[in-house]
Amino acid sequence: MKRWIGVILAAVLVGVAVVAIVTGNRGEPEAALVRGVIGSEKKPFFDGPRVKAAFAKHGLRVEVDTAGSRQIVTDVDLSRYAFAFPSSVPAAERIKRDRGATTTYSPFYSPMAVATFEPIAALLAKAGVLSDSGKGHQTFDIKKYLELVAKGTRWDEIPDNSDYRARKRVLLTTTDIRTSNSAAMYLSAIGYVANGEDVISSDAQIAEIAPLVAPAVLDQGFSESTSEASFDDYLALGAGKTPMLVVYEAQYLAHVFAADGAIKPEMRLVYPSPTVLSKHTLVPLSGPGSRVGELLTKDPELQSLAAAYGFRTTDPRAFAGLVAKTKAPAAADLVDVVEPPTWERLDRLITTIDSARP
């Protein structure tokens, strides 16, 4: 009798366990997979465990592939994705038009900046390119920089230079203008200055300024296709490889906010004058893609996490709080900001410059 009671109790316990497992699985439905293609500088954000957990709270598992923002427009098969998330409004507007989308989302933005090193900053100050803004950050004068480029100035030709006797040209390093948005935004800024302090708006202006700005682009030699790769070089290889690099402000500040040791004491962040705001703009290609855009724009947790990754959001308090806490070298007030040309004008400028390659 005792033996049969033991068998019955064991069977009951197994049944209870099975019911618990089934009930538990029903209580935690699998998150819906949403795939997107993004500019590479946003990959650390989307890969972050806290960001993934925030999306999971809303029943989403967001996975992303990366491409240069300009490649997203021209080369990527967007039929595979629920959303496209390039790093500028012109690229997003072109995707919106081509795909027949009805809306876009702009959850955060980042000014274009220059990542450099203290010895380089000192030389640029001697050359009249770098100066104190009087607002807690240094500014990089694009006009004076282009004058050095036009003269073909080399680092070892700057007077009183004992710290960086490199024989290479004084040139900002950028990504490839043919593929990457950060390079295109840089070209927008130098094109604005070369165009008499005005946004490029005609083919005639492009024909006139292309020869003036081409050396700043073509004379760099090889350029990485994505901003993530070029910034990794800056962090790992130092001034010998990359004395000064065009970056998204967020790339630099994300490491400062995280206090992860990637930003060394001799590294510096300065701001071009004029600069361009890279307005990261999501184009939904399906309903789930639109849900991702809504959450990134409106969910307080995701907005706060975006600030932690260096992005400026529609609510400036989280970003400002991180700057104050970490004493990050972020510009509090950027006034000298210009708009990029339309996609078509910028693309024409890029193809004109590219046709001059040897």
Tab-separated table of C-alpha atoms in Angstrom:
chain	number	residue	atom	x	y	z
A	1	MET	CA	0.000	0.000	0.000
A	2	LYS	CA	2.789	2.435	0.929
A	3	ARG	CA	4.498	1.635	-2.355
A	4	TRP	CA	1.407	2.615	-4.379
A	5	ILE	CA	0.983	5.835	-2.380
A	6	GLY	CA	4.607	6.769	-3.216
A	7	VAL	CA	4.023	6.108	-6.911
A	8	ILE	CA	0.864	8.224	-6.924
A	9	LEU	CA	2.572	11.117	-5.130
A	10	ALA	CA	5.480	11.024	-7.575
A	11	ALA	CA	3.071	11.144	-10.506
A	12	VAL	CA	1.242	14.097	-8.965
A	13	LEU	CA	4.504	15.998	-8.452
A	14	VAL	CA	5.564	15.395	-12.061
A	15	GLY	CA	2.179	16.641	-13.247
A	16	VAL	CA	2.450	19.781	-11.123
A	17	ALA	CA	5.915	20.469	-12.512
A	18	VAL	CA	4.721	20.091	-16.107
A	19	VAL	CA	1.775	22.409	-15.486
A	20	ALA	CA	4.109	24.981	-13.885
A	21	ILE	CA	6.475	24.898	-16.845
A	22	VAL	CA	3.674	25.245	-19.395
A	23	THR	CA	1.995	28.010	-17.407
A	24	GLY	CA	5.304	29.827	-16.966
A	25	ASN	CA	6.028	29.704	-20.680
A	26	ARG	CA	2.565	31.067	-21.419
A	27	GLY	CA	3.167	33.891	-18.945
A	28	GLU	CA	6.363	34.989	-20.745
A	29	PRO	CA	5.572	35.157	-24.478
A	30	GLU	CA	8.542	35.267	-26.795
A	31	ALA	CA	9.465	38.805	-27.831
A	32	ALA	CA	8.729	39.715	-31.445
A	33	LEU	CA	11.851	40.011	-33.588
A	34	VAL	CA	12.293	43.374	-35.344
A	35	ARG	CA	15.261	43.817	-37.680
A	36	GLY	CA	16.749	47.153	-38.716
A	37	VAL	CA	19.743	48.550	-40.570
A	38	ILE	CA	21.579	51.392	-38.858
A	39	GLY	CA	24.610	53.644	-39.089
A	40	SER	CA	27.524	51.895	-37.359
A	41	GLU	CA	27.968	54.558	-34.660
A	42	LYS	CA	24.644	53.452	-33.090
A	43	LYS	CA	25.554	49.765	-32.804
A	44	PRO	CA	26.928	50.001	-29.222
A	45	PHE	CA	23.579	51.502	-28.191
A	46	PHE	CA	21.455	48.774	-29.791
A	47	ASP	CA	23.817	46.058	-28.520
A	48	GLY	CA	23.650	47.346	-24.935
A	49	PRO	CA	22.050	44.856	-22.505
A	50	ARG	CA	19.975	47.582	-20.829
A	51	VAL	CA	18.679	48.778	-24.199
A	52	LYS	CA	17.751	45.223	-25.183
A	53	ALA	CA	15.993	44.777	-21.837
A	54	ALA	CA	14.080	48.044	-22.318
A	55	PHE	CA	12.780	46.877	-25.700
A	56	ALA	CA	11.940	43.460	-24.232
A	57	LYS	CA	9.639	45.131	-21.689
A	58	HIS	CA	7.574	46.175	-24.699
A	59	GLY	CA	7.658	42.721	-26.269
A	60	LEU	CA	10.340	43.480	-28.863
A	61	ARG	CA	13.684	41.862	-29.671
A	62	VAL	CA	15.490	44.403	-31.830
A	63	GLU	CA	18.401	43.168	-33.925
A	64	VAL	CA	20.419	45.391	-36.247
A	65	ASP	CA	22.867	45.230	-39.119
A	66	THR	CA	25.220	48.132	-39.841
A	67	ALA	CA	26.157	49.986	-42.998
A	68	GLY	CA	27.439	53.413	-43.883
A	69	SER	CA	24.480	55.775	-43.832
A	70	ARG	CA	24.914	56.601	-47.487
A	71	GLN	CA	25.138	52.888	-48.291
A	72	ILE	CA	21.784	52.398	-46.589
A	73	VAL	CA	20.283	54.670	-49.239
A	74	THR	CA	22.121	53.344	-52.272
A	75	ASP	CA	23.169	49.723	-51.727
A	76	VAL	CA	21.217	47.988	-48.948
A	77	ASP	CA	18.233	45.742	-49.728
A	78	LEU	CA	15.731	47.435	-47.427
A	79	SER	CA	13.035	44.834	-48.091
A	80	ARG	CA	14.796	42.688	-45.443
A	81	TYR	CA	14.229	45.219	-42.668
A	82	ALA	CA	11.467	46.730	-40.542
A	83	PHE	CA	13.291	50.053	-40.232
A	84	ALA	CA	16.238	52.004	-41.597
A	85	PHE	CA	18.094	54.319	-39.228
A	86	PRO	CA	20.695	56.484	-41.001
A	87	SER	CA	22.493	59.335	-39.288
A	88	SER	CA	21.127	62.348	-41.121
A	89	VAL	CA	17.885	63.899	-42.271
A	90	PRO	CA	18.868	64.083	-45.991
A	91	ALA	CA	19.521	60.320	-46.119
A	92	ALA	CA	16.345	59.541	-44.180
A	93	GLU	CA	14.220	61.786	-46.379
A	94	ARG	CA	15.577	60.060	-49.490
A	95	ILE	CA	14.711	56.630	-48.031
A	96	LYS	CA	11.277	57.892	-46.990
A	97	ARG	CA	10.580	59.097	-50.515
A	98	ASP	CA	11.955	56.004	-52.238
A	99	ARG	CA	10.083	53.569	-49.969
A	100	GLY	CA	6.835	55.522	-49.772
A	101	ALA	CA	7.025	55.888	-45.991
A	102	THR	CA	4.645	58.356	-44.401
A	103	THR	CA	6.599	59.400	-41.320
A	104	THR	CA	10.028	59.472	-39.682
A	105	TYR	CA	11.279	59.584	-36.095
A	106	SER	CA	14.214	61.665	-34.826
A	107	PRO	CA	14.814	60.451	-31.260
A	108	PHE	CA	18.291	61.914	-30.805
A	109	TYR	CA	21.080	63.880	-32.468
A	110	SER	CA	24.802	64.504	-32.229
A	111	PRO	CA	26.921	67.465	-33.366
A	112	MET	CA	29.881	66.688	-35.575
A	113	ALA	CA	33.112	67.170	-33.644
A	114	VAL	CA	36.868	66.604	-33.925
A	115	ALA	CA	38.698	64.108	-31.732
A	116	THR	CA	42.372	64.979	-31.336
A	117	PHE	CA	45.224	65.019	-28.790
A	118	GLU	CA	46.718	67.716	-26.573
A	119	PRO	CA	49.997	68.162	-28.552
A	120	ILE	CA	48.008	68.452	-31.780
A	121	ALA	CA	45.583	70.916	-30.197
A	122	ALA	CA	48.509	73.082	-29.097
A	123	LEU	CA	49.900	73.128	-32.657
A	124	LEU	CA	46.502	73.977	-34.109
A	125	ALA	CA	46.252	76.883	-31.664
A	126	LYS	CA	49.651	78.147	-32.839
A	127	ALA	CA	48.444	77.904	-36.431
A	128	GLY	CA	45.344	79.954	-35.581
A	129	VAL	CA	42.935	77.083	-36.244
A	130	LEU	CA	41.963	76.307	-32.645
A	131	SER	CA	40.696	78.841	-30.137
A	132	ASP	CA	38.771	79.088	-26.877
A	133	SER	CA	35.058	79.656	-27.400
A	134	GLY	CA	34.685	81.366	-24.021
A	135	LYS	CA	31.901	78.853	-23.284
A	136	GLY	CA	33.938	75.975	-21.916
A	137	HIS	CA	34.975	74.310	-25.152
A	138	GLN	CA	37.447	74.863	-27.989
A	139	THR	CA	36.456	75.632	-31.553
A	140	PHE	CA	38.112	74.453	-34.756
A	141	ASP	CA	37.989	77.234	-37.380
A	142	ILE	CA	37.042	75.588	-40.689
A	143	LYS	CA	37.966	78.620	-42.769
A	144	LYS	CA	41.503	78.850	-41.358
A	145	TYR	CA	41.878	75.098	-41.643
A	146	LEU	CA	40.979	75.210	-45.359
A	147	GLU	CA	43.652	77.872	-45.829
A	148	LEU	CA	46.251	75.426	-44.466
A	149	VAL	CA	44.891	72.712	-46.750
A	150	ALA	CA	45.106	75.015	-49.786
A	151	LYS	CA	48.758	75.720	-48.995
A	152	GLY	CA	49.543	72.028	-48.546
A	153	THR	CA	50.894	72.743	-45.046
A	154	ARG	CA	52.646	69.844	-43.302
A	155	TRP	CA	52.815	69.331	-39.561
A	156	ASP	CA	56.578	69.833	-39.427
A	157	GLU	CA	56.182	73.212	-41.146
A	158	ILE	CA	54.199	74.723	-38.271
A	159	PRO	CA	56.537	77.108	-36.386
A	160	ASP	CA	57.843	76.113	-32.947
A	161	ASN	CA	56.749	72.525	-33.446
A	162	SER	CA	58.804	70.153	-31.323
A	163	ASP	CA	56.007	67.755	-30.330
A	164	TYR	CA	54.695	66.366	-33.617
A	165	ARG	CA	57.335	66.499	-36.335
A	166	ALA	CA	55.338	64.465	-38.825
A	167	ARG	CA	55.980	65.133	-42.487
A	168	LYS	CA	52.423	64.454	-43.548
A	169	ARG	CA	49.844	67.058	-44.492
A	170	VAL	CA	47.669	68.838	-41.947
A	171	LEU	CA	44.416	67.064	-42.785
A	172	LEU	CA	41.415	65.976	-40.822
A	173	THR	CA	40.848	62.238	-41.093
A	174	THR	CA	37.338	61.255	-42.160
A	175	THR	CA	35.485	58.195	-43.263
A	176	ASP	CA	34.816	57.608	-46.971
A	177	ILE	CA	32.521	60.283	-48.396
A	178	ARG	CA	31.045	57.696	-50.779
A	179	THR	CA	29.656	55.506	-47.997
A	180	SER	CA	29.594	57.274	-44.648
A	181	ASN	CA	27.406	60.025	-43.258
A	182	SER	CA	30.045	61.475	-40.915
A	183	ALA	CA	32.263	62.291	-43.916
A	184	ALA	CA	29.287	63.706	-45.796
A	185	MET	CA	28.422	65.965	-42.855
A	186	TYR	CA	32.050	67.150	-42.735
A	187	LEU	CA	31.855	67.873	-46.449
A	188	SER	CA	28.670	69.843	-45.793
A	189	ALA	CA	30.508	72.073	-43.305
A	190	ILE	CA	33.601	72.730	-45.422
A	191	GLY	CA	31.409	73.136	-48.502
A	192	TYR	CA	29.368	75.769	-46.678
A	193	VAL	CA	32.527	77.772	-45.900
A	194	ALA	CA	33.965	77.367	-49.411
A	195	ASN	CA	30.619	78.492	-50.847
A	196	GLY	CA	30.919	81.920	-49.259
A	197	GLU	CA	29.257	80.939	-45.974
A	198	ASP	CA	26.137	79.603	-47.646
A	199	VAL	CA	24.419	76.230	-48.120
A	200	ILE	CA	25.181	74.700	-51.515
A	201	SER	CA	22.063	75.015	-53.634
A	202	SER	CA	23.061	74.814	-57.316
A	203	ASP	CA	25.163	72.799	-59.744
A	204	ALA	CA	27.081	75.958	-60.604
A	205	GLN	CA	28.156	76.337	-56.982
A	206	ILE	CA	29.208	72.675	-56.881
A	207	ALA	CA	31.377	73.107	-59.977
A	208	GLU	CA	33.036	76.145	-58.386
A	209	ILE	CA	33.758	74.770	-54.928
A	210	ALA	CA	34.533	71.115	-55.710
A	211	PRO	CA	38.175	71.875	-56.655
A	212	LEU	CA	38.563	73.896	-53.425
A	213	VAL	CA	37.378	71.186	-51.047
A	214	ALA	CA	38.559	68.100	-52.947
A	215	PRO	CA	42.105	68.148	-51.474
A	216	ALA	CA	40.669	68.047	-47.943
A	217	VAL	CA	39.000	64.774	-48.902
A	218	LEU	CA	41.143	63.072	-51.534
A	219	ASP	CA	44.586	63.842	-50.101
A	220	GLN	CA	43.868	61.781	-46.970
A	221	GLY	CA	44.513	58.549	-48.827
A	222	PHE	CA	42.614	55.470	-47.642
A	223	SER	CA	39.460	56.141	-45.619
A	224	GLU	CA	37.437	53.703	-43.548
A	225	SER	CA	33.898	53.032	-44.728
A	226	THR	CA	32.276	53.421	-41.289
A	227	SER	CA	32.695	55.838	-38.404
A	228	GLU	CA	32.948	53.004	-35.866
A	229	ALA	CA	36.090	51.622	-37.551
A	230	SER	CA	37.812	55.007	-37.814
A	231	PHE	CA	37.064	55.868	-34.174
A	232	ASP	CA	38.440	52.511	-33.039
A	233	ASP	CA	41.705	53.440	-34.808
A	234	TYR	CA	41.783	56.779	-33.006
A	235	LEU	CA	41.356	55.096	-29.627
A	236	ALA	CA	43.828	52.287	-30.216
A	237	LEU	CA	46.565	53.711	-32.441
A	238	GLY	CA	46.905	57.305	-31.264
A	239	ALA	CA	48.193	60.448	-32.949
A	240	GLY	CA	50.703	58.629	-35.111
A	241	LYS	CA	47.863	57.125	-37.129
A	242	THR	CA	45.110	59.687	-36.573
A	243	PRO	CA	46.177	63.110	-35.241
A	244	MET	CA	42.677	64.501	-35.691
A	245	LEU	CA	39.475	62.734	-36.681
A	246	VAL	CA	35.981	63.897	-37.615
A	247	VAL	CA	33.605	62.096	-35.220
A	248	TYR	CA	30.106	62.185	-33.870
A	249	GLU	CA	30.229	63.861	-30.473
A	250	ALA	CA	28.338	60.870	-29.076
A	251	GLN	CA	31.132	58.444	-29.970
A	252	TYR	CA	33.567	60.286	-27.711
A	253	LEU	CA	31.181	61.163	-24.894
A	254	ALA	CA	29.795	57.627	-24.578
A	255	HIS	CA	33.211	56.514	-23.311
A	256	VAL	CA	33.529	59.531	-21.009
A	257	PHE	CA	30.105	58.866	-19.492
A	258	ALA	CA	30.917	55.164	-19.082
A	259	ALA	CA	34.308	55.946	-17.475
A	260	ASP	CA	35.654	52.854	-19.229
A	261	GLY	CA	39.210	54.159	-19.649
A	262	ALA	CA	39.062	54.379	-23.454
A	263	ILE	CA	39.486	58.176	-23.400
A	264	LYS	CA	43.041	58.860	-22.260
A	265	PRO	CA	44.131	62.084	-20.470
A	266	GLU	CA	45.871	63.443	-23.599
A	267	MET	CA	42.770	63.073	-25.797
A	268	ARG	CA	40.707	66.141	-26.638
A	269	LEU	CA	37.266	66.858	-28.113
A	270	VAL	CA	36.831	70.122	-30.033
A	271	TYR	CA	34.023	71.540	-32.143
A	272	PRO	CA	34.213	72.718	-35.769
A	273	SER	CA	33.044	76.226	-36.485
A	274	PRO	CA	30.702	75.935	-38.247
A	275	THR	CA	29.485	72.468	-37.366
A	276	VAL	CA	26.570	70.337	-38.534
A	277	LEU	CA	24.085	68.458	-36.394
A	278	SER	CA	23.756	64.815	-37.312
A	279	LYS	CA	20.073	64.187	-36.668
A	280	HIS	CA	19.688	60.428	-36.401
A	281	THR	CA	16.413	59.737	-38.184
A	282	LEU	CA	14.537	56.421	-38.251
A	283	VAL	CA	12.406	55.513	-41.258
A	284	PRO	CA	9.832	52.800	-40.455
A	285	LEU	CA	9.386	50.255	-43.242
A	286	SER	CA	6.684	48.261	-41.435
A	287	GLY	CA	4.426	48.433	-38.385
A	288	PRO	CA	6.998	46.923	-35.995
A	289	GLY	CA	9.584	49.369	-37.317
A	290	SER	CA	7.245	52.225	-36.494
A	291	ARG	CA	6.870	50.823	-32.976
A	292	VAL	CA	10.664	50.949	-32.533
A	293	GLY	CA	10.663	54.589	-33.656
A	294	GLU	CA	7.874	55.487	-31.249
A	295	LEU	CA	9.619	53.842	-28.299
A	296	LEU	CA	12.978	55.461	-29.042
A	297	THR	CA	11.280	58.855	-29.217
A	298	LYS	CA	8.827	58.631	-26.323
A	299	ASP	CA	9.958	55.976	-23.833
A	300	PRO	CA	11.717	57.731	-20.910
A	301	GLU	CA	14.005	54.774	-20.210
A	302	LEU	CA	15.229	54.521	-23.805
A	303	GLN	CA	15.706	58.292	-23.981
A	304	SER	CA	17.785	58.175	-20.792
A	305	LEU	CA	19.835	55.280	-22.165
A	306	ALA	CA	20.441	57.195	-25.394
A	307	ALA	CA	21.919	60.023	-23.333
A	308	ALA	CA	24.178	57.517	-21.554
A	309	TYR	CA	25.517	56.553	-24.988
A	310	GLY	CA	26.394	60.184	-25.680
A	311	PHE	CA	23.389	61.253	-27.733
A	312	ARG	CA	21.488	64.491	-27.161
A	313	THR	CA	17.747	63.873	-26.882
A	314	THR	CA	14.622	66.009	-26.996
A	315	ASP	CA	14.763	66.215	-23.183
A	316	PRO	CA	18.193	67.730	-22.425
A	317	ARG	CA	18.168	67.002	-18.692
A	318	ALA	CA	19.638	63.488	-18.779
A	319	PHE	CA	22.488	64.542	-21.091
A	320	ALA	CA	23.211	67.679	-19.054
A	321	GLY	CA	23.221	65.656	-15.851
A	322	LEU	CA	25.796	63.228	-17.229
A	323	VAL	CA	27.988	66.098	-18.459
A	324	ALA	CA	27.902	67.695	-15.004
A	325	LYS	CA	28.543	64.386	-13.209
A	326	THR	CA	31.526	63.358	-15.369
A	327	LYS	CA	32.825	66.858	-16.206
A	328	ALA	CA	32.731	65.797	-19.854
A	329	PRO	CA	34.179	68.266	-22.397
A	330	ALA	CA	30.807	68.773	-24.089
A	331	ALA	CA	29.745	72.103	-25.547
A	332	ALA	CA	26.751	73.340	-23.598
A	333	ASP	CA	25.655	75.834	-26.220
A	334	LEU	CA	26.450	75.428	-29.916
A	335	VAL	CA	25.435	78.459	-31.952
A	336	ASP	CA	27.536	78.211	-35.121
A	337	VAL	CA	25.529	75.360	-36.664
A	338	VAL	CA	24.670	75.114	-40.376
A	339	GLU	CA	22.311	72.900	-42.339
A	340	PRO	CA	23.565	70.269	-44.801
A	341	PRO	CA	22.533	70.533	-48.451
A	342	THR	CA	19.734	68.362	-49.808
A	343	TRP	CA	20.568	64.735	-50.570
A	344	GLU	CA	20.707	65.466	-54.311
A	345	ARG	CA	23.105	68.436	-53.995
A	346	LEU	CA	25.362	66.666	-51.535
A	347	ASP	CA	25.403	63.545	-53.691
A	348	ARG	CA	26.338	65.637	-56.737
A	349	LEU	CA	29.198	67.253	-54.808
A	350	ILE	CA	30.442	63.839	-53.680
A	351	THR	CA	30.348	62.330	-57.155
A	352	THR	CA	32.098	65.413	-58.593
A	353	ILE	CA	34.902	65.120	-56.054
A	354	ASP	CA	35.104	61.354	-56.493
A	355	SER	CA	35.525	61.725	-60.264
A	356	ALA	CA	38.763	63.638	-59.597
A	357	ARG	CA	40.417	60.640	-57.893
A	358	PRO	CA	43.634	59.577	-59.674
